[in-house]
Short mmCIF file of C-alpha atoms and ligand atoms in Angstrom, two decimals:
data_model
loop_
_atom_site.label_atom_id
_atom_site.label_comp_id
_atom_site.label_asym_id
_atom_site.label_seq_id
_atom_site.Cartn_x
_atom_site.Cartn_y
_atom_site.Cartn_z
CA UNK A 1 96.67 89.38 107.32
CA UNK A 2 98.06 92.10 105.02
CA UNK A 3 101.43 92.14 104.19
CA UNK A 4 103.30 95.22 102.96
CA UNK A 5 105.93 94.44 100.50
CA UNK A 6 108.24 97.47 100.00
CA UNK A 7 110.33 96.77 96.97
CA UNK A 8 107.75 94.03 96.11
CA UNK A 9 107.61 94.83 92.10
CA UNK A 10 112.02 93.49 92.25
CA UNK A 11 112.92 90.08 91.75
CA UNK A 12 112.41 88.23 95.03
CA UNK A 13 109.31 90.70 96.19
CA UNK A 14 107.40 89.22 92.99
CA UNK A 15 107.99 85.76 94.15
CA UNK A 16 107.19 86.01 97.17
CA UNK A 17 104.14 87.92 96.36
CA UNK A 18 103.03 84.87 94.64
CA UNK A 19 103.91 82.74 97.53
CA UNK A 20 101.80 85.35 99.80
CA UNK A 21 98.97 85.47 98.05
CA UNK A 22 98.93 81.88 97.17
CA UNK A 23 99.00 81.53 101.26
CA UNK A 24 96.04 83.57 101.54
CA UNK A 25 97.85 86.56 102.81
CA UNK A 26 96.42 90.16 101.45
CA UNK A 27 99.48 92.08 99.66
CA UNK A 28 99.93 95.57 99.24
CA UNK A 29 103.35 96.79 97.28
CA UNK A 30 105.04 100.17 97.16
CA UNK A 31 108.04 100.11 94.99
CA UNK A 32 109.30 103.12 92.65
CA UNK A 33 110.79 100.75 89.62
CA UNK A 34 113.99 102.13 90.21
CA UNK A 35 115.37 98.42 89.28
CA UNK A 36 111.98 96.87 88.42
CA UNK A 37 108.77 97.12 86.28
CA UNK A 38 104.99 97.85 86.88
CA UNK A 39 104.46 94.58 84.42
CA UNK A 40 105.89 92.47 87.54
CA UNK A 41 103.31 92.73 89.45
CA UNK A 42 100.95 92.68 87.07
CA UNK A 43 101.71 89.08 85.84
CA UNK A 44 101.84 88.26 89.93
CA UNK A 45 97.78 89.17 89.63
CA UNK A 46 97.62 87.22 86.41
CA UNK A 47 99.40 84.39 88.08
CA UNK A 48 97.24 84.15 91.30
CA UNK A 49 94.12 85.45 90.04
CA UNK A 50 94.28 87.59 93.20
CA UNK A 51 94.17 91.70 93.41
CA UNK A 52 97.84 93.62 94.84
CA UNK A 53 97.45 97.08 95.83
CA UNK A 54 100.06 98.60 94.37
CA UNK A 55 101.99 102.18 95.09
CA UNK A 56 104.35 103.50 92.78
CA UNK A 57 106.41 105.58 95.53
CA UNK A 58 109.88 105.93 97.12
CA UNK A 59 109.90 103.95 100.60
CA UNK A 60 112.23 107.15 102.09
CA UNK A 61 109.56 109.65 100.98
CA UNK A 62 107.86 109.57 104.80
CA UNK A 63 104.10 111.46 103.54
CA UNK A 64 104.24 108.69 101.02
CA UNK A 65 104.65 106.16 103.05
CA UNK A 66 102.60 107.56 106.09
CA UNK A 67 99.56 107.71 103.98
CA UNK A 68 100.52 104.00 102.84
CA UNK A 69 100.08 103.01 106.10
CA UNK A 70 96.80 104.87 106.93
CA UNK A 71 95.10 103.71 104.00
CA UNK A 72 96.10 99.84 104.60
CA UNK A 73 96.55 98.14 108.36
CA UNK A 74 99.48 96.36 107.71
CA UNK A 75 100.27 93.26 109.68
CA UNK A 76 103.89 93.37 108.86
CA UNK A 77 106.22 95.03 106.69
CA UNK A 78 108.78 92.74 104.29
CA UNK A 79 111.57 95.59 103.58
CA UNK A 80 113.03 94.65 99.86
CA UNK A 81 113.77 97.95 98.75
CA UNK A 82 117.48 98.29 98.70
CA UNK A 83 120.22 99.14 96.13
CA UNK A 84 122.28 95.87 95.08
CA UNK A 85 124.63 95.90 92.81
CA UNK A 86 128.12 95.47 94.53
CA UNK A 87 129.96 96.80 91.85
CA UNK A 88 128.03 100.04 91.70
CA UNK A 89 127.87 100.44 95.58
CA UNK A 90 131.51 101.21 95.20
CA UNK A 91 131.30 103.76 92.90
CA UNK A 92 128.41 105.20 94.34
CA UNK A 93 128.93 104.96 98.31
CA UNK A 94 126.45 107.61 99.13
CA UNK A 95 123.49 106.80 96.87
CA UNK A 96 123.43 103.43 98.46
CA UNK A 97 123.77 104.70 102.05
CA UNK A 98 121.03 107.22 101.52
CA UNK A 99 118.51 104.76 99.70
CA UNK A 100 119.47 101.75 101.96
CA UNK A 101 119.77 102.96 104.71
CA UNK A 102 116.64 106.00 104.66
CA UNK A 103 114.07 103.59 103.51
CA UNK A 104 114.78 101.50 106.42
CA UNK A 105 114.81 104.19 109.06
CA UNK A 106 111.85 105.70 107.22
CA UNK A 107 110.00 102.36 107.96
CA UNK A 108 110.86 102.10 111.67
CA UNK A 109 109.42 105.45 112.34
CA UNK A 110 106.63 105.44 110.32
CA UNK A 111 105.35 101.47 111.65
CA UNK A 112 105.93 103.15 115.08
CA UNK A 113 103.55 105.74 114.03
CA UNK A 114 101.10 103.42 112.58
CA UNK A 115 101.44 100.85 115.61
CA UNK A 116 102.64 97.81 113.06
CA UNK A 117 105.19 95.71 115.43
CA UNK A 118 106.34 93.42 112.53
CA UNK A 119 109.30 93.40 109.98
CA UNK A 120 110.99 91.02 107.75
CA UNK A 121 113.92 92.61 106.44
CA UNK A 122 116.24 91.19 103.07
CA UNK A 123 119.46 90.31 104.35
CA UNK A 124 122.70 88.95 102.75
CA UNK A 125 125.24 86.27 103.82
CA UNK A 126 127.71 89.17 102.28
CA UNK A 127 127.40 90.57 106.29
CA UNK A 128 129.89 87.48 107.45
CA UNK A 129 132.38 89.04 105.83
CA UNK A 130 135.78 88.07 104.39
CA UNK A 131 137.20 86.15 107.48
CA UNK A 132 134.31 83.93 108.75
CA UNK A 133 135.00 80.32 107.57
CA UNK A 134 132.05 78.37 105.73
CA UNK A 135 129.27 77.09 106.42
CA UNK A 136 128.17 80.33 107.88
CA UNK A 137 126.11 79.91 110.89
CA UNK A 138 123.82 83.06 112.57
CA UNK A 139 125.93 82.97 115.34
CA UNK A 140 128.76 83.95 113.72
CA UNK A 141 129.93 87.59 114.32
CA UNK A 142 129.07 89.44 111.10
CA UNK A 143 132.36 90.25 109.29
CA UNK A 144 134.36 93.17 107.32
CA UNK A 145 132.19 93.33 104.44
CA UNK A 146 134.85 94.10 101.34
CA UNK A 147 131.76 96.75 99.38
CA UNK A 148 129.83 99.72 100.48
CA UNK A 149 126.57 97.48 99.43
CA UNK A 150 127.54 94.95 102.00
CA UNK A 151 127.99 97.70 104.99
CA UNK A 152 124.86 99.09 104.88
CA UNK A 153 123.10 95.50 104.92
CA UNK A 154 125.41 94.85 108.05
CA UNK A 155 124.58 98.71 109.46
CA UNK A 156 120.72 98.01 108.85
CA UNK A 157 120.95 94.84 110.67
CA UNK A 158 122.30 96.32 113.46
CA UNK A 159 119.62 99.43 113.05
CA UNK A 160 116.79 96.82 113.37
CA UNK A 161 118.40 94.96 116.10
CA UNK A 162 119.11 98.68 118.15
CA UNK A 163 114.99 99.16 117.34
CA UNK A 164 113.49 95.90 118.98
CA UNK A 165 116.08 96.92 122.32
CA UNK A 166 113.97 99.89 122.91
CA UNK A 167 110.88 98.79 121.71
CA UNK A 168 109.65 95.96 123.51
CA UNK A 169 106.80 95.46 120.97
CA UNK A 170 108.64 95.33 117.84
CA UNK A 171 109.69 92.15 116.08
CA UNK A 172 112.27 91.68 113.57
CA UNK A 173 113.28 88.51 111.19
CA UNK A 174 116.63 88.92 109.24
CA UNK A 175 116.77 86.58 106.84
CA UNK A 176 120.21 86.48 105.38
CA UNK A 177 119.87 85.14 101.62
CA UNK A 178 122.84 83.19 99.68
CA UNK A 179 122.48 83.58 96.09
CA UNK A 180 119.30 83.47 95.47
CA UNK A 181 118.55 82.08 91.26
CA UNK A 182 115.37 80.54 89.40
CA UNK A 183 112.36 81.99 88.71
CA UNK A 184 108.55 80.67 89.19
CA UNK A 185 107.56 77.87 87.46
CA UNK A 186 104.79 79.43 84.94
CA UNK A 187 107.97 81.42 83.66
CA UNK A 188 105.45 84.54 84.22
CA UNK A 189 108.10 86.30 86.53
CA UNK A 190 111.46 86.18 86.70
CA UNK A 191 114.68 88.38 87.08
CA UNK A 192 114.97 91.04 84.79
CA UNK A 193 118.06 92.88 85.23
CA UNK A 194 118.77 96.40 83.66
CA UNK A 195 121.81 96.78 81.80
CA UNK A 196 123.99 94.47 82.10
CA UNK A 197 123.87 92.03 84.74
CA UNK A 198 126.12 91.53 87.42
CA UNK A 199 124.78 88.18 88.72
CA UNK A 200 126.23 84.81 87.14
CA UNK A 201 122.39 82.95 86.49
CA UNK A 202 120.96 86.02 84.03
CA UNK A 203 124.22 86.70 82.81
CA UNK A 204 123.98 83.11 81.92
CA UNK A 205 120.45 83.07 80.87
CA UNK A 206 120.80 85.97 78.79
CA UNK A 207 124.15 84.62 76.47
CA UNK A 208 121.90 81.49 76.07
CA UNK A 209 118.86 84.04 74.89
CA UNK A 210 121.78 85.38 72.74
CA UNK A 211 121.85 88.74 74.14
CA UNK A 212 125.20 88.35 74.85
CA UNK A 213 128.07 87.02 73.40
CA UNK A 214 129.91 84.80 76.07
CA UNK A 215 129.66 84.45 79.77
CA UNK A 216 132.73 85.52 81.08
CA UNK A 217 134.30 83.20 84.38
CA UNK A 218 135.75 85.38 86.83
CA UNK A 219 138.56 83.35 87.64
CA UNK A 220 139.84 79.75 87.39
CA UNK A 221 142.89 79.55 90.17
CA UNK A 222 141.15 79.73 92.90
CA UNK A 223 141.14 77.12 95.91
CA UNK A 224 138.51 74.84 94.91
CA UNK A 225 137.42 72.02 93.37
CA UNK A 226 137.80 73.10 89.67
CA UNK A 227 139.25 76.54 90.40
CA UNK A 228 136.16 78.49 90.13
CA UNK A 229 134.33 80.19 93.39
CA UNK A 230 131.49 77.98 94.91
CA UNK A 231 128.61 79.66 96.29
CA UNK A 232 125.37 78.78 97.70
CA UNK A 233 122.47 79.06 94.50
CA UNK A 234 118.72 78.86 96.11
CA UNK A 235 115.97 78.80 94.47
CA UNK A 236 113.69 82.09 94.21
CA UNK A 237 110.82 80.36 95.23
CA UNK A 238 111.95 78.61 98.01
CA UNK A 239 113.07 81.62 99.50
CA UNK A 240 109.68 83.35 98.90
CA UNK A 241 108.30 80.06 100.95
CA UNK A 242 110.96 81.41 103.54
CA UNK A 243 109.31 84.37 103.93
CA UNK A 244 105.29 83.25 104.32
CA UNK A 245 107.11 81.11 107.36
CA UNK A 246 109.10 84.23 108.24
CA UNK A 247 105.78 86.73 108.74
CA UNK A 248 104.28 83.66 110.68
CA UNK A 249 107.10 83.51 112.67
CA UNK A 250 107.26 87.50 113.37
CA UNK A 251 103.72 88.28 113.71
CA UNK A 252 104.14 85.47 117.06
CA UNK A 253 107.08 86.77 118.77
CA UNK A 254 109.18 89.33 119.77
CA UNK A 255 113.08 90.76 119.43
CA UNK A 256 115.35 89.74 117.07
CA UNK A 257 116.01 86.19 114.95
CA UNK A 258 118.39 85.92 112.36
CA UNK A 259 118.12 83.17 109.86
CA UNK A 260 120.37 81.99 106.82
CA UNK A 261 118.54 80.84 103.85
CA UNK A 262 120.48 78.72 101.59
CA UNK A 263 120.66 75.40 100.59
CA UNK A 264 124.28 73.97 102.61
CA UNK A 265 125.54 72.43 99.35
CA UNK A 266 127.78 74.90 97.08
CA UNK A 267 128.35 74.55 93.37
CA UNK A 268 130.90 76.20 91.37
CA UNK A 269 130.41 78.43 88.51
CA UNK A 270 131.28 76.00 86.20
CA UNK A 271 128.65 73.53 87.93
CA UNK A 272 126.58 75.98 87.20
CA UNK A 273 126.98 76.24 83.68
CA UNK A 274 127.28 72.63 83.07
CA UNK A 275 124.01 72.06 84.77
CA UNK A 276 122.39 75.14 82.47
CA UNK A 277 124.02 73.54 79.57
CA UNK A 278 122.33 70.09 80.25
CA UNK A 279 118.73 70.81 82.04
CA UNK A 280 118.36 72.41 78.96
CA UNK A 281 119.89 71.07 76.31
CA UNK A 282 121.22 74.23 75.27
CA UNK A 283 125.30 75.32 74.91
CA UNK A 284 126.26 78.45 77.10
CA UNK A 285 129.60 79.97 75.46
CA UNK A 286 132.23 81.17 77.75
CA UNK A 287 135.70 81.91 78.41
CA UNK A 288 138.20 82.52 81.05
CA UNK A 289 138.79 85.53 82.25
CA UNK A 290 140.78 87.14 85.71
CA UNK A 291 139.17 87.45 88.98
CA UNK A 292 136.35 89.95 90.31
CA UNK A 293 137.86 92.05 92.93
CA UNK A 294 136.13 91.23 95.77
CA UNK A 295 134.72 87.86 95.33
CA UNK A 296 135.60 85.14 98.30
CA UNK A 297 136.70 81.83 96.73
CA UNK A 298 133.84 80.01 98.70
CA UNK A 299 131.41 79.96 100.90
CA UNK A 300 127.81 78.48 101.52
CA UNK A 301 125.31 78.28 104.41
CA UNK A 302 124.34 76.30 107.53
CA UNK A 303 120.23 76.85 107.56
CA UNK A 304 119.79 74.22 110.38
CA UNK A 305 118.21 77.09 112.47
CA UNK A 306 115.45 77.99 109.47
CA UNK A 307 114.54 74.14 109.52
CA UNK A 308 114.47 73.54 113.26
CA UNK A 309 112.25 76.88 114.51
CA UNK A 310 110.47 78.06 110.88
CA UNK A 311 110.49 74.36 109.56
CA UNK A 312 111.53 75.47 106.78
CA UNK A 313 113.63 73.72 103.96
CA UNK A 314 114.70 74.11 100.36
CA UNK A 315 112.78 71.92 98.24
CA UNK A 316 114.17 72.74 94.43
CA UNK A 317 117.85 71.22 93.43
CA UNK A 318 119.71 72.85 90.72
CA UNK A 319 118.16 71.29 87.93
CA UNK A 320 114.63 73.00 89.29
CA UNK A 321 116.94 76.30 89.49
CA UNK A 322 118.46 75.94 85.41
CA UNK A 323 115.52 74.63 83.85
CA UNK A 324 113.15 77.65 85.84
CA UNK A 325 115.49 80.39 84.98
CA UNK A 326 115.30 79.37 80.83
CA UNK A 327 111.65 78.87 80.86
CA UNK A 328 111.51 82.37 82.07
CA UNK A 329 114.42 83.68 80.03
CA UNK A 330 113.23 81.74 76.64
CA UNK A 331 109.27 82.89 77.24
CA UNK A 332 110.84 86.73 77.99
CA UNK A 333 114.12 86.78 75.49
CA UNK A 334 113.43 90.88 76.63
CA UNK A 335 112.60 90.71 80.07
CA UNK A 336 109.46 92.47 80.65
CA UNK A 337 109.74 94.58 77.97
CA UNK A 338 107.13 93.49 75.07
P1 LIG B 401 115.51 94.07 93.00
O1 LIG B 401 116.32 95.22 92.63
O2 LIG B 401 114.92 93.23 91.92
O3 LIG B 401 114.32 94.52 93.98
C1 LIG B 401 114.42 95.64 94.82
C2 LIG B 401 113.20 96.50 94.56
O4 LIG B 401 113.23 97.64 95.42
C3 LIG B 401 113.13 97.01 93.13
O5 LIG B 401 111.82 96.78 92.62
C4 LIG B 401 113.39 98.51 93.26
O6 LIG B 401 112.73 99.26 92.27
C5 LIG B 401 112.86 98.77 94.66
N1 LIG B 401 113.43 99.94 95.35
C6 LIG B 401 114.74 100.21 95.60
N2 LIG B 401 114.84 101.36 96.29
C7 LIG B 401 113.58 101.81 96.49
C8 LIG B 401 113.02 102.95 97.14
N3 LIG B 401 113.79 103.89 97.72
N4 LIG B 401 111.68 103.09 97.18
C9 LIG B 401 110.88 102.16 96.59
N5 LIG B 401 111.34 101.07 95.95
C10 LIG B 401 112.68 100.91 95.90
O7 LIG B 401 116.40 93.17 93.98
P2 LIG B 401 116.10 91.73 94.57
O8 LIG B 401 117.09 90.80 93.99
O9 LIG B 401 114.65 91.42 94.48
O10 LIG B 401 116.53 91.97 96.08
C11 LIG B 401 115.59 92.33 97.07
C12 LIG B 401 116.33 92.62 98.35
O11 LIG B 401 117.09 91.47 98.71
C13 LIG B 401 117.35 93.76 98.23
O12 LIG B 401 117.32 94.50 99.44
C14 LIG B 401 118.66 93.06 98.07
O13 LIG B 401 119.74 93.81 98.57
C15 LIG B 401 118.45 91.82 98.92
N6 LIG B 401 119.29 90.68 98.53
C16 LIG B 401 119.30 90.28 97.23
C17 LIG B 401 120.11 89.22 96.85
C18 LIG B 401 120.18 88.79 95.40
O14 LIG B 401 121.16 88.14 95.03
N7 LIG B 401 119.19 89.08 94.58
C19 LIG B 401 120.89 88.56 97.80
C20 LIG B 401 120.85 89.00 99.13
C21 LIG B 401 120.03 90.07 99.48
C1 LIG B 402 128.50 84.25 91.63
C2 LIG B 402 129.79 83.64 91.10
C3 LIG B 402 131.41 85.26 90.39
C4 LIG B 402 129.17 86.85 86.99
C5 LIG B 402 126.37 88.68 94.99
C6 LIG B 402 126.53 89.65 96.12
C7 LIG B 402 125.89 89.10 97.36
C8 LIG B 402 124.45 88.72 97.07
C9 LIG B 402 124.32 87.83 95.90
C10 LIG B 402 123.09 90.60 97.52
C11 LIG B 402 131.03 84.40 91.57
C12 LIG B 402 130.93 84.42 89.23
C13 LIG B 402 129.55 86.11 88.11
C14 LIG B 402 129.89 86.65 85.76
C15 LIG B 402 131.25 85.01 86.85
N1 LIG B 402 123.65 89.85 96.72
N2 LIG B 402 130.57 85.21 88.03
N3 LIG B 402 130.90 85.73 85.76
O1 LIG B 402 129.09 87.64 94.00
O2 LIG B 402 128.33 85.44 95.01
O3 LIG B 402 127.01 87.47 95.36
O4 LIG B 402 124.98 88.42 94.78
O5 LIG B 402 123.16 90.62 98.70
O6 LIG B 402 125.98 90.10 98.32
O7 LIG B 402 127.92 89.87 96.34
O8 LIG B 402 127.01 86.46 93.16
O9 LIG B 402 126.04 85.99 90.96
O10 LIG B 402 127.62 87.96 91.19
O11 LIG B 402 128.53 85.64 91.36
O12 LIG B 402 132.17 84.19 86.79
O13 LIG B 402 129.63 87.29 84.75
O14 LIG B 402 129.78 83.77 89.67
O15 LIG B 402 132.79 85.51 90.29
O16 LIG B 402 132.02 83.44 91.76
P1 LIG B 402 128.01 86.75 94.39
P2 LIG B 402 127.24 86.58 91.60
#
């Protein structure tokens, strides 16, 4: 079966690359490195001894994207290519619409065209929204989500849902991630943020590197255990493993299913850094600072539904997750530059 992985050269599209291939799937990628690098996939060929096609092009340029399509029969589409950063989203409302939101209809209509029924697409548990109370569970209403990023994850969810009501054939898995950390084990691949990051684990990873001065903790009065915000961490590569099962699981049926993939237990950013600190024997400064605008004190995920129907589970524990992200970090104090 081959797999289409727009967005596949990013962070989680590497990984789960490697998980494809490694199941015996065919891969072809089409990214345009506007947050990535051609090196990432690359090292996934190095790492599985296996051959990507690759296409350096924007998923919302259709010709592109048609001729994708006619030079590859693609068994199903996994739809990466997004904008992220939350932060940015606000300042830039209308890039993120356009690039979120285009690539996706420009996928529909062009796996219409090409008569490919199947799409995984990269959710976020940031569509329950402020008021839903944890653990989140898929049959929860999705929520006011407090960014621009966060709307148009919760508008193309409701886009691919609209597109499997009038197409009978069409099958869609949205697989809402928590906050996904780690890297693969070889510490080939890993995340490789531009600028600097937004996300706690390479912010960490990168003041231990000493490419930054100090973490800074958003916050220390909030409602919790210590007074810093729990979330959800899963590991990168058992959410690539989450999407081998989710292809299996679309290629077989039809409609819409919604799954949460996260690990039920939350940790608090200073768990986090404590656990850093001692998987790797290695001291992570940081200091106290006021609260992120936008950040909800706490919440983490129910994935019953991914282990009962996909069979799916989480395998790596935190430790896997700290000591993964510096074996990547230390190997690649740069990222993928040399
Ligand atoms: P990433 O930025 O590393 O990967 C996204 C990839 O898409 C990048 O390689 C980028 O160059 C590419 N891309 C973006 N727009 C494109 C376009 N128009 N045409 C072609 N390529 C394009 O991000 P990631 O962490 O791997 O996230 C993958 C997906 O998962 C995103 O949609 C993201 O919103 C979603 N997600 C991520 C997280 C997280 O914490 N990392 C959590 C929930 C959901
Ligand atoms: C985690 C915790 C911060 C950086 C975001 C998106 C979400 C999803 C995953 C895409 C929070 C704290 C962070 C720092 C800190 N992405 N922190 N200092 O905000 O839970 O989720 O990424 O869909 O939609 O919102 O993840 O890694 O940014 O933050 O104290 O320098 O770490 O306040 O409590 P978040 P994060």
């Amino acid at each position: 079966m081959k797999i289409l992985l727009a967005g596949g050269a990013g962070y989680i599209g590497s990984h789960t690359a490697v998980a494809l291939l490694d199941a015996g799937y065919d891969v072809v990628v089409v990214d345009n490195y506007c947050n990535s690098s051609p090196e990432a996939v690359k090292r996934v060929e190095e790492l599985t001894g296996k051959n990507v096609v690759v296409y350096a092009a924007d998923v919302k340029d259709k010709a592109a994207m048609q001729q994708i399509f006619a030079e590859n029969k693609i068994d199903c589409v996994i739809h990466f290519a997004g904008l992220k950063a939350v932060g940015e989203s606000v300042q830039k409302p209308i890039a993120y619409y356009r690039n979120n939101i285009d690539t996706t209809l420009t996928l529909l209509e062009v796996m219409a065209e090409s008569g490919c029924h199947n799409i995984v697409f990269s959710s976020s548990a940031t569509v329950y929204g402020e008021k839903n109370a944890a653990p989140y569970m898929e049959t929860m209403e999705r929520g006011t989500c407090s960014n621009p990023y966060g709307w148009t994850k919760s508008m193309m969810e409701q886009i691919l849902q609209d597109a499997t009501v009038a197409d009978k054939d069409l099958s869609v898995v949205l697989l809402r991630y928590f906050n996904p950390i780690g890297a693969h084990e070889s510490g080939m691949i890993g995340e490789d943020p531009q600028g600097i990051p937004n996300n706690l684990m390479p912010y960490i990873a990168q003041v231990a590197v000493g490419r930054r001065d100090k973490l800074t903790i958003f916050g220390n009065d909030y409602p919790t255990p210590d007074g810093t915000c729990r979330r959800d961490y899963i590991h990168v590569m058992d959410l690539a493993d989450g999407h081998v099962k989710a292809v299996d699981f679309a290629v077989k049926n039809k409609g819409t299913e919604i799954f949460n993939l996260g690990t039920g237990t939350p940790y608090s950013v200073l768990d986090i850094v404590n656990a850093f600190e001692k998987s790797n024997n290695i001291k992570v400064n940081y200091e106290f600072g006021p609260r992120r605008a936008g950040d909800l004190p706490e919440f983490w995920a129910n994935s019953d539904k991914a282990h009962e129907i996909l069979g799916w589970v989480a395998k790596h524990d935190l430790e896997d997750m700290c000591r993964d992200t510096w074996n990547w970090q230390s190997k690649n104090p740069q990222g993928y530059k040399k």
